[in-house]
Coordinates of C-alpha atoms in Angstrom, one line a residue:
M1135 CA 43.2 -1.4 49.3
K1136 CA 42.3 2.2 51.1
R1137 CA 45.0 4.2 49.8
I1138 CA 44.1 2.9 46.1
S1139 CA 41.1 4.4 46.3
L1140 CA 42.1 7.7 48.3
L1141 CA 44.6 8.3 45.4
L1142 CA 41.7 7.3 42.4
G1143 CA 39.5 9.8 44.3
I1144 CA 41.7 12.5 44.2
A1145 CA 43.0 11.5 40.5
L1146 CA 38.9 12.0 39.3
L1147 CA 38.5 15.4 41.5
T1148 CA 41.7 16.7 39.3
L1149 CA 39.9 15.6 36.3
G1150 CA 36.7 17.2 37.4
C1151 CA 38.5 20.7 37.5
G1152 CA 38.6 21.4 33.5
S1153 CA 36.4 23.6 31.8
G1154 CA 32.4 22.3 31.3
K1155 CA 33.3 22.1 27.8
E1156 CA 35.8 19.7 27.8
N1157 CA 33.7 17.9 30.3
A1158 CA 31.1 18.1 27.3
T1159 CA 34.1 17.5 24.5
K1160 CA 35.2 14.4 26.7
S1161 CA 31.8 12.5 27.1
E1162 CA 30.8 13.0 23.7
S1163 CA 33.5 11.7 22.5
T1164 CA 33.7 9.2 24.4
Q1165 CA 29.6 7.8 23.3
A1166 CA 30.5 8.3 19.7
S1167 CA 33.6 5.6 20.1
T1168 CA 30.7 3.7 21.9
P1169 CA 29.0 1.2 19.6
V1170 CA 25.7 1.1 20.1
N1171 CA 23.4 -1.4 20.6
P1172 CA 20.1 -1.2 18.6
S1173 CA 18.5 -3.7 22.0
D1174 CA 19.1 -1.3 24.3
Y1175 CA 16.2 0.3 22.5
A1176 CA 14.2 -2.4 21.5
S1177 CA 13.4 -3.6 24.4
T1178 CA 11.0 -0.3 25.0
I1179 CA 8.7 -2.1 22.7
T1180 CA 6.5 -4.4 25.6
S1181 CA 4.0 -6.3 25.0
D1182 CA 2.2 -4.8 28.0
E1183 CA 2.2 -1.5 25.7
L1184 CA 1.0 -3.0 22.5
K1185 CA -2.0 -4.3 24.7
D1186 CA -3.1 -1.1 26.7
M1187 CA -3.0 1.1 22.8
L1188 CA -4.4 -2.1 20.8
F1189 CA -7.6 -2.2 23.3
T1190 CA -8.1 1.5 23.1
Y1191 CA -7.7 1.9 19.2
A1192 CA -10.1 -1.9 18.4
S1193 CA -12.4 -0.7 20.4
D1194 CA -16.4 -0.1 19.8
D1195 CA -15.2 3.5 20.9
F1196 CA -13.7 3.5 17.7
E1197 CA -16.1 2.3 15.7
G1198 CA -14.3 0.1 13.3
R1199 CA -12.6 3.1 11.6
E1200 CA -14.0 3.6 8.3
T1201 CA -12.7 6.0 6.3
G1202 CA -14.6 9.3 6.6
Q1203 CA -16.4 8.5 9.3
P1204 CA -16.7 9.7 13.4
G1205 CA -14.5 7.0 14.4
Q1206 CA -11.9 7.4 11.6
K1207 CA -11.4 10.7 12.7
K1208 CA -11.4 9.7 16.5
A1209 CA -8.3 7.6 15.6
V1210 CA -5.9 9.8 13.6
N1211 CA -6.8 12.0 16.6
Y1212 CA -5.6 9.4 18.6
L1213 CA -2.4 9.0 17.0
K1214 CA -1.4 12.7 17.0
Q1215 CA -1.6 12.9 20.2
H1216 CA 0.8 10.2 20.9
Y1217 CA 3.1 11.6 17.9
I1218 CA 2.8 14.6 20.6
D1219 CA 3.6 13.1 23.6
M1220 CA 6.3 11.2 22.7
G1221 CA 7.9 14.8 21.2
I1222 CA 8.0 13.2 17.8
P1223 CA 7.7 16.0 15.5
A1224 CA 4.4 16.0 12.6
A1225 CA 6.6 15.1 9.0
Q1226 CA 4.9 18.1 7.0
S1227 CA 7.0 20.8 7.3
N1228 CA 3.4 23.4 8.0
G1229 CA 3.7 21.1 11.8
D1230 CA 0.1 19.4 10.8
Y1231 CA 0.3 15.9 11.7
F1232 CA -2.7 15.0 9.1
Q1233 CA -2.1 14.9 5.1
T1234 CA -5.5 15.9 4.0
V1235 CA -6.3 12.9 1.8
P1236 CA -9.2 14.2 -1.2
L1237 CA -11.6 11.3 -1.8
Q1238 CA -15.0 10.8 -3.3
I1239 CA -17.7 8.3 -3.1
M1240 CA -18.9 6.7 -6.6
E1241 CA -22.5 7.0 -7.0
A1242 CA -24.1 5.4 -10.3
P1243 CA -24.0 8.7 -12.6
K1244 CA -26.5 9.2 -14.8
V1245 CA -25.9 7.8 -18.7
S1246 CA -27.3 8.3 -22.1
L1247 CA -25.7 5.8 -24.7
T1248 CA -26.6 4.6 -27.9
V1249 CA -24.6 3.7 -31.3
N1250 CA -26.3 3.9 -34.0
D1251 CA -29.8 5.2 -33.2
K1252 CA -30.0 2.5 -30.8
E1253 CA -30.6 2.9 -27.1
F1254 CA -28.5 0.7 -24.2
K1255 CA -28.9 0.7 -20.9
A1256 CA -27.5 0.9 -17.3
I1257 CA -26.1 -2.7 -16.0
D1258 CA -27.7 -4.4 -18.7
D1259 CA -25.4 -2.7 -21.3
Y1260 CA -22.9 -1.3 -19.8
V1261 CA -21.4 -0.5 -16.3
S1262 CA -19.5 3.4 -15.7
V1263 CA -16.2 2.2 -13.6
L1264 CA -14.6 5.6 -13.4
A1265 CA -15.2 8.1 -12.2
S1266 CA -15.4 10.8 -14.7
K1267 CA -16.5 14.8 -15.4
D1268 CA -20.0 15.9 -16.5
G1269 CA -19.8 15.9 -20.7
N1270 CA -21.0 14.6 -24.1
I1271 CA -19.9 12.6 -26.8
N1272 CA -20.7 12.5 -30.4
T1273 CA -18.6 10.4 -33.1
N1274 CA -19.1 8.8 -36.5
E1275 CA -16.1 6.2 -35.4
I1276 CA -14.6 4.0 -33.2
V1277 CA -11.0 2.7 -33.1
F1278 CA -10.9 -1.1 -32.2
A1279 CA -7.6 -1.6 -30.6
S1280 CA -7.7 -5.1 -30.2
Y1281 CA -6.1 -6.5 -26.7
G1282 CA -5.6 -2.5 -25.5
I1283 CA -2.2 -3.4 -24.8
D1284 CA 0.6 -0.9 -25.0
D1285 CA 4.0 -2.8 -23.8
D1286 CA 7.4 -2.3 -25.1
K1287 CA 7.1 -6.2 -25.9
Y1288 CA 3.9 -5.9 -28.1
S1289 CA 1.6 -2.9 -28.6
N1290 CA -2.0 -2.8 -30.1
Y1291 CA -0.8 1.4 -29.4
S1292 CA 1.9 1.1 -33.0
N1293 CA 1.1 3.6 -35.6
L1294 CA -2.5 4.1 -34.0
N1295 CA -3.8 7.7 -32.7
V1296 CA -6.4 7.4 -30.2
K1297 CA -7.0 10.8 -28.7
G1298 CA -10.2 12.4 -28.5
K1299 CA -10.9 9.1 -29.9
V1300 CA -13.9 6.3 -28.2
V1301 CA -11.6 2.8 -28.3
L1302 CA -13.4 -0.6 -27.9
I1303 CA -10.8 -2.9 -26.5
K1304 CA -11.4 -6.6 -25.7
S1305 CA -9.5 -8.8 -22.5
G1306 CA -7.1 -11.4 -22.7
E1307 CA -4.3 -11.0 -24.5
P1308 CA -2.0 -12.7 -27.8
R1309 CA -0.4 -16.3 -28.3
T1310 CA 1.9 -17.7 -30.2
E1311 CA 1.2 -20.7 -32.2
D1312 CA 2.2 -23.6 -29.8
G1313 CA 0.4 -21.3 -26.6
N1314 CA 2.9 -19.5 -25.3
Y1315 CA 1.7 -15.6 -24.5
V1316 CA 3.6 -13.4 -26.8
I1317 CA 4.5 -10.6 -24.2
S1318 CA 6.4 -13.4 -21.3
G1319 CA 7.6 -15.4 -24.3
T1320 CA 6.1 -18.3 -22.3
S1321 CA 2.7 -20.1 -20.5
E1322 CA 2.7 -17.5 -18.1
A1323 CA 0.3 -15.2 -18.5
S1324 CA 1.5 -10.8 -18.1
K1325 CA -0.3 -8.1 -16.5
W1326 CA -2.2 -7.8 -19.4
S1327 CA -4.2 -10.9 -19.3
N1328 CA -4.0 -11.3 -15.4
F1329 CA -7.6 -10.8 -13.3
R1330 CA -6.1 -8.0 -10.9
Q1331 CA -4.4 -6.3 -13.2
E1332 CA -5.3 -5.8 -16.5
Y1333 CA -8.2 -3.6 -16.3
A1334 CA -6.0 -1.3 -14.5
A1335 CA -3.3 -1.3 -17.3
K1336 CA -5.3 -1.1 -20.2
R1337 CA -7.2 1.5 -18.7
D1338 CA -4.0 4.0 -18.7
A1339 CA -2.9 2.7 -21.2
A1340 CA -5.7 4.7 -23.1
K1341 CA -5.5 7.1 -21.0
D1342 CA -2.0 7.6 -21.8
R1343 CA -3.3 7.8 -25.0
G1344 CA -5.2 10.4 -24.7
A1345 CA -8.5 8.1 -25.3
A1346 CA -11.7 10.3 -25.3
A1347 CA -13.6 6.7 -23.6
V1348 CA -12.8 3.2 -23.4
L1349 CA -15.2 0.5 -24.0
F1350 CA -13.5 -2.5 -22.1
Y1351 CA -15.4 -5.8 -23.4
Y1352 CA -14.6 -8.2 -20.5
P1353 CA -17.4 -10.4 -20.6
S1354 CA -15.9 -13.1 -17.6
I1355 CA -16.7 -10.5 -14.9
Y1356 CA -19.1 -7.9 -16.3
D1357 CA -21.7 -9.5 -14.2
M1358 CA -19.5 -9.2 -11.2
A1359 CA -19.4 -5.5 -12.2
A1360 CA -22.9 -4.6 -13.0
R1361 CA -23.4 -5.9 -9.6
R1362 CA -20.6 -3.8 -7.9
F1363 CA -20.4 -0.4 -9.9
G1364 CA -24.1 -0.2 -11.1
G1365 CA -25.9 0.5 -8.1
S1366 CA -25.5 3.1 -5.4
S1367 CA -22.5 1.2 -3.7
G1368 CA -20.8 3.8 -2.5
R1369 CA -17.3 3.3 -3.8
M1370 CA -14.4 5.6 -2.9
S1371 CA -11.5 6.8 -4.9
L1372 CA -9.5 9.6 -4.6
K1373 CA -11.0 13.0 -6.2
G1374 CA -10.1 13.2 -9.6
K1375 CA -8.4 10.3 -9.8
A1376 CA -8.7 9.3 -13.6
N1377 CA -11.4 11.7 -14.2
D1378 CA -10.7 13.2 -17.9
M1379 CA -11.3 9.8 -19.4
Y1380 CA -14.8 8.1 -20.1
Y1381 CA -14.6 4.1 -19.6
F1382 CA -17.4 1.4 -19.6
L1383 CA -17.0 -2.0 -19.2
I1384 CA -19.5 -3.1 -21.6
N1385 CA -21.5 -7.0 -21.9
E1386 CA -21.5 -9.3 -25.0
N1387 CA -24.9 -7.3 -26.6
L1388 CA -23.2 -4.1 -27.1
A1389 CA -19.7 -5.3 -28.3
K1390 CA -21.1 -7.3 -30.8
A1391 CA -23.3 -4.6 -32.2
L1392 CA -20.4 -2.5 -32.7
L1393 CA -17.8 -5.5 -33.8
S1394 CA -19.7 -8.9 -34.6
D1395 CA -17.3 -11.2 -34.5
I1396 CA -14.7 -9.1 -31.7
D1397 CA -14.2 -12.5 -29.9
T1398 CA -11.7 -13.8 -32.8
N1399 CA -11.3 -10.7 -34.1
D1400 CA -8.0 -9.7 -33.7
S1401 CA -6.7 -7.0 -35.6
V1402 CA -7.3 -2.9 -35.1
K1403 CA -9.3 -1.1 -37.4
T1404 CA -12.2 1.8 -37.3
I1405 CA -15.7 0.8 -36.6
L1406 CA -17.9 3.4 -38.7
A1407 CA -20.9 3.9 -36.4
S1408 CA -22.7 7.2 -34.7
M1409 CA -22.0 6.9 -31.0
N1410 CA -23.5 10.2 -28.8
L1411 CA -22.3 9.4 -25.1
I1412 CA -24.4 12.5 -22.6
Y1413 CA -22.5 11.5 -18.9
T1414 CA -23.5 13.4 -15.8
N1415 CA -21.1 12.6 -12.3
A1416 CA -23.5 11.7 -10.1
S1417 CA -19.9 11.5 -7.0
N1418 CA -19.5 13.2 -3.4
D1419 CA -16.8 14.8 -1.9
F1420 CA -15.5 14.2 1.5
T1421 CA -11.6 14.4 2.9
S1422 CA -9.6 11.4 5.1
E1423 CA -6.3 12.1 6.5
N1424 CA -3.1 10.3 6.6
V1425 CA -0.8 11.2 9.9
A1426 CA 2.8 11.9 9.0
A1427 CA 5.3 11.7 11.3
Y1428 CA 9.0 11.7 11.3
I1429 CA 12.7 11.7 13.3
K1430 CA 15.1 13.6 11.3
G1431 CA 18.4 11.8 10.0
S1432 CA 21.2 13.2 11.5
E1433 CA 24.0 12.4 9.1
K1434 CA 21.2 12.3 5.8
P1435 CA 18.4 14.0 6.2
D1436 CA 17.5 13.8 3.1
E1437 CA 17.0 9.8 2.3
Y1438 CA 14.2 8.5 4.3
I1439 CA 12.7 5.2 5.4
V1440 CA 9.1 4.9 5.4
I1441 CA 7.1 2.7 7.9
S1442 CA 4.2 2.2 7.6
A1443 CA 0.6 1.3 7.9
H1444 CA -3.5 1.8 7.4
L1445 CA -5.4 3.0 9.8
D1446 CA -9.0 2.4 8.7
H1447 CA -11.0 -0.3 8.8
E1448 CA -14.3 -1.4 8.0
G1449 CA -16.7 0.5 10.3
V1450 CA -20.0 -0.9 11.6
K1451 CA -22.3 -2.9 9.5
D1452 CA -26.2 -4.5 10.6
G1453 CA -25.3 -3.1 13.9
E1454 CA -22.1 -4.8 14.6
V1455 CA -18.4 -2.8 15.1
Y1456 CA -15.5 -4.4 13.2
N1457 CA -12.5 -3.4 15.1
G1458 CA -9.8 -4.7 13.1
A1459 CA -7.6 -5.5 15.4
D1460 CA -5.8 -7.4 13.5
D1461 CA -6.4 -5.8 10.4
D1462 CA -4.4 -3.5 10.9
G1463 CA -5.0 -2.0 14.4
S1464 CA -1.6 -5.0 15.0
G1465 CA 0.2 -2.3 12.2
T1466 CA -0.9 0.6 13.6
I1467 CA 0.1 -0.1 17.1
S1468 CA 3.5 -1.3 16.3
I1469 CA 4.8 1.8 14.2
I1470 CA 4.3 3.5 17.4
E1471 CA 6.6 1.4 19.5
I1472 CA 8.8 1.3 17.2
A1473 CA 8.8 5.3 17.0
E1474 CA 8.6 5.3 20.6
A1475 CA 12.2 3.1 19.9
F1476 CA 13.9 5.5 17.4
K1477 CA 12.9 8.3 20.1
E1478 CA 14.5 6.7 22.9
A1479 CA 18.0 6.4 20.7
A1480 CA 17.5 10.0 19.9
K1481 CA 17.0 11.1 23.3
N1482 CA 20.5 9.5 24.1
G1483 CA 22.5 11.5 21.1
H1484 CA 22.0 8.0 19.1
G1485 CA 20.1 9.5 16.1
P1486 CA 19.1 7.5 13.0
K1487 CA 21.9 8.5 10.4
R1488 CA 18.9 8.9 7.5
S1489 CA 15.2 10.1 8.9
V1490 CA 13.0 7.6 9.8
V1491 CA 9.1 8.3 8.9
F1492 CA 5.9 7.2 10.3
L1493 CA 3.2 6.7 8.1
H1494 CA -0.4 6.1 9.2
V1495 CA -2.5 5.9 5.9
T1496 CA -6.2 5.6 5.5
G1497 CA -8.9 4.4 3.0
E1498 CA -6.7 1.3 2.9
E1499 CA -9.2 -1.2 3.0
K1500 CA -11.7 1.2 0.3
G1501 CA -8.4 0.9 -2.3
L1502 CA -5.3 1.9 -1.1
L1503 CA -6.6 5.3 -1.5
G1504 CA -4.1 6.8 1.6
S1505 CA -1.1 5.6 -0.2
A1506 CA -1.6 6.5 -3.4
Y1507 CA -2.7 9.6 -2.6
Y1508 CA 0.9 10.1 -0.9
T1509 CA 3.0 8.3 -3.1
D1510 CA 1.2 9.6 -6.3
T1511 CA -0.4 13.0 -6.0
E1512 CA 1.5 14.4 -2.8
P1513 CA 4.7 12.8 -1.3
I1514 CA 5.9 14.7 1.4
F1515 CA 9.1 13.8 0.9
P1516 CA 11.2 13.5 -2.5
L1517 CA 10.3 9.7 -4.0
A1518 CA 13.6 9.4 -5.4
N1519 CA 14.9 10.1 -2.2
T1520 CA 12.6 7.3 0.0
V1521 CA 15.3 3.8 0.4
A1522 CA 13.0 1.9 1.5
N1523 CA 9.8 1.1 2.9
L1524 CA 8.2 -1.1 5.6
N1525 CA 4.7 -2.1 5.1
I1526 CA 2.6 -3.5 8.5
D1527 CA -0.7 -5.1 8.2
M1528 CA -1.8 -7.6 10.3
I1529 CA 0.9 -8.6 13.0
G1530 CA -0.8 -9.7 15.4
R1531 CA -2.3 -13.7 15.3
V1532 CA -1.7 -16.4 14.1
D1533 CA -3.2 -18.5 10.8
P1534 CA -4.6 -21.8 10.7
K1535 CA -1.4 -23.2 8.3
H1536 CA 1.0 -22.3 11.1
E1537 CA -1.2 -23.2 13.9
E1538 CA -1.8 -26.5 13.1
A1539 CA 1.7 -26.9 12.3
G1540 CA 2.4 -25.6 15.6
D1541 CA 4.7 -22.9 14.8
D1542 CA 3.6 -19.5 16.2
N1543 CA 7.6 -17.7 15.5
Y1544 CA 6.8 -17.1 11.8
L1545 CA 6.3 -14.1 10.1
Y1546 CA 5.2 -13.9 6.5
L1547 CA 7.6 -11.7 4.2
I1548 CA 6.3 -10.7 1.1
G1549 CA 8.0 -8.3 -1.2
S1550 CA 11.7 -8.3 -0.2
D1551 CA 13.6 -9.5 -2.8
K1552 CA 11.6 -7.6 -5.6
L1553 CA 13.1 -4.9 -6.2
S1554 CA 16.6 -5.0 -4.6
T1555 CA 18.5 -8.3 -3.6
E1556 CA 20.2 -6.5 -0.8
L1557 CA 17.0 -5.3 1.2
H1558 CA 15.9 -9.4 1.0
N1559 CA 19.9 -10.4 2.2
I1560 CA 19.4 -7.4 5.4
S1561 CA 16.3 -8.1 6.3
E1562 CA 17.5 -12.1 6.5
D1563 CA 20.8 -11.5 8.4
I1564 CA 19.2 -8.8 11.1
N1565 CA 16.7 -12.1 11.7
K1566 CA 19.3 -14.1 12.4
K1567 CA 21.1 -11.7 14.6
Y1568 CA 18.3 -10.6 17.0
I1569 CA 15.3 -12.6 16.3
N1570 CA 16.0 -16.3 14.3
M1571 CA 12.2 -16.3 13.6
N1572 CA 11.4 -18.8 10.7
F1573 CA 10.1 -16.4 7.5
D1574 CA 7.3 -17.8 4.9
Y1575 CA 7.9 -16.7 1.6
T1576 CA 4.3 -18.3 0.2
Y1577 CA 3.0 -15.4 -0.7
N1578 CA 5.8 -13.9 -2.0
D1579 CA 5.6 -16.7 -5.0
D1580 CA 4.8 -14.3 -8.2
N1581 CA 2.1 -16.8 -9.1
D1582 CA 0.2 -16.5 -5.9
P1583 CA -3.4 -16.6 -6.8
N1584 CA -4.0 -14.7 -3.4
R1585 CA -2.2 -11.7 -5.3
F1586 CA -1.4 -10.7 -1.8
Y1587 CA 1.8 -9.0 -3.4
Y1588 CA -0.9 -6.3 -4.9
R1589 CA -3.2 -5.8 -1.7
S1590 CA -1.8 -3.9 0.6
D1591 CA -0.3 0.1 0.3
H1592 CA 3.4 -0.7 0.3
Y1593 CA 2.8 -1.7 -3.5
N1594 CA 1.8 1.9 -4.4
F1595 CA 5.2 2.3 -3.4
A1596 CA 6.7 -1.3 -4.8
K1597 CA 5.5 0.5 -8.4
N1598 CA 7.4 3.6 -7.7
N1599 CA 10.8 1.5 -8.3
I1600 CA 11.0 1.2 -4.2
P1601 CA 12.0 -1.4 -2.2
V1602 CA 9.6 -2.8 0.3
I1603 CA 9.4 -5.8 2.7
F1604 CA 5.2 -6.5 3.7
Y1605 CA 4.8 -8.2 6.6
F1606 CA 2.0 -10.2 7.4
N1607 CA 1.2 -13.0 9.7
G1608 CA -1.8 -14.3 6.9
T1609 CA -5.5 -14.5 7.1
H1610 CA -7.5 -16.7 9.7
A1611 CA -11.5 -16.9 10.5
D1612 CA -11.8 -13.4 12.2
Y1613 CA -10.4 -12.1 8.8
H1614 CA -12.6 -9.2 8.0
K1615 CA -15.8 -9.9 10.3
P1616 CA -16.9 -8.3 13.6
S1617 CA -15.0 -11.1 15.5
D1618 CA -11.6 -9.8 14.8
T1619 CA -11.3 -7.9 18.2
P1620 CA -7.9 -7.4 20.4
D1621 CA -8.9 -9.9 22.7
K1622 CA -7.5 -12.2 21.0
I1623 CA -4.0 -10.3 20.1
R1624 CA -1.0 -12.5 20.1
Y1625 CA 0.7 -9.7 22.8
D1626 CA 4.2 -11.4 22.8
L1627 CA 3.8 -12.7 19.2
L1628 CA 3.0 -8.3 17.7
E1629 CA 6.0 -7.2 21.1
T1630 CA 8.6 -9.8 18.7
R1631 CA 7.3 -9.0 15.2
S1632 CA 7.0 -5.5 16.2
K1633 CA 11.1 -5.6 17.1
L1634 CA 11.9 -7.7 14.5
I1635 CA 10.6 -4.6 12.2
F1636 CA 12.2 -2.0 14.5
Y1637 CA 16.1 -4.2 14.0
T1638 CA 15.7 -4.0 10.3
A1639 CA 14.2 -0.3 10.4
W1640 CA 17.6 0.7 12.5
E1641 CA 20.3 -0.9 9.8
L1642 CA 18.3 0.4 6.8
A1643 CA 18.3 3.8 8.7
N1644 CA 22.0 3.7 10.0
R1645 CA 24.4 1.2 7.6
D1646 CA 27.1 3.8 5.4
N1647 CA 25.6 3.4 1.9
R1648 CA 21.6 3.4 0.6
I1649 CA 20.8 -0.1 -0.4
V1650 CA 21.2 -0.7 -3.9
V1651 CA 17.9 -1.4 -6.3
D1652 CA 19.0 -3.8 -8.8
K1653 CA 15.5 -4.8 -10.0
A1654 CA 12.9 -2.3 -11.7
T1655 CA 9.4 -2.6 -12.3
E1656 CA 7.3 -3.5 -15.2

């Protein structure tokens, strides 16, 4: 045995006498041929680190992280420093981790509105629901565009010129004689009469056609809208978003002054009526920040996997801090740990083939504003080259449904199959291979009354035909309450769920072919 050891030592010494370059080449060759086990890097995601960070991030010191407020500024600096400490560079080419998001707080504008010399009053008869430019309109005709639908299957705007005109529309959509909806051909309503989509869909249809102003008769939500938009609500929006058109919800009094049979009239016609509108904007401008870092891909650097979470929460109300530990401190801190895992892999020469973007967005609680700015106004990386978005919003708790069932090894997945069958299958396979968690698709149902698919930041990617997965643990008794605190987080679950997302991102970043988009958005 001693002789064999001696001969082996001489052989190794002889090999070691070669040049450093030869040794490096052999080392690199060995590394390249050695299969990479992502579990080696997933192991860097630990409940202890998640807990340590979240107890800071969701502490009272961060004052609930309300968009634009001092606590939110502390939050973005906290995130920035973590990426600096990990050696992960900023995503923006100028080296700035902060993507400035221009916002405005909408206060009730000053509006004077008369029709046929009769004055109508704000809140009593109408509410302005866009922050629009100062200006006035004088016209002697108003175009009634019925339901205000502009769809491939049915359009009220066919052969109708509304450019520069005032347009009157109403809620709902037409049905056939057998009671089915014209657009869907079934008993299922389309987005044109869905409560959460109709408002925006009809606004955008009129805007795309060049309307100067829209009067939207939507009696079932008018009282709610008057409460929300009628006073100094402090509602936020992206600065300049849709401010080239006036958009009003109107009540029955004003609607029937323009068209007495509006409830039953489905025709498209021009109404002869004099209207005078004077509008003065009362919004206040300010800025907030998205935080974006990334690891550049080694083989396909111009293709991107975006992992997102929102960094904001509700702030301080009536002297109580809304810490938002689960919503969405859990997602925010999860991304940092996932980023660390990718960075450790890169240090060992196993960096992702595709670029991985770590995106923390602002203003989610105010209407998905930070993600909308990224996708609709100023993408840091081209959307056409964005392979997928994995969005994390609340993954640190157990909801009542699963708690009662004694099942904490679960996660709700939303959107995984809506744009890419391949993404859904990859997600399932990765889970079975590494975690074996119970995926709950309850909220992925198109008829889900909660409409969660439209309520977090992934939707702004999905509407741009980018495949998404939304990871979610469901709501609980502390949702949007001061009691959503870090001591209630299940850090063992947060670790496991974070590892699952890391494994999925790893597969998407390193597979040979980009996933296929085989289903288009509406």
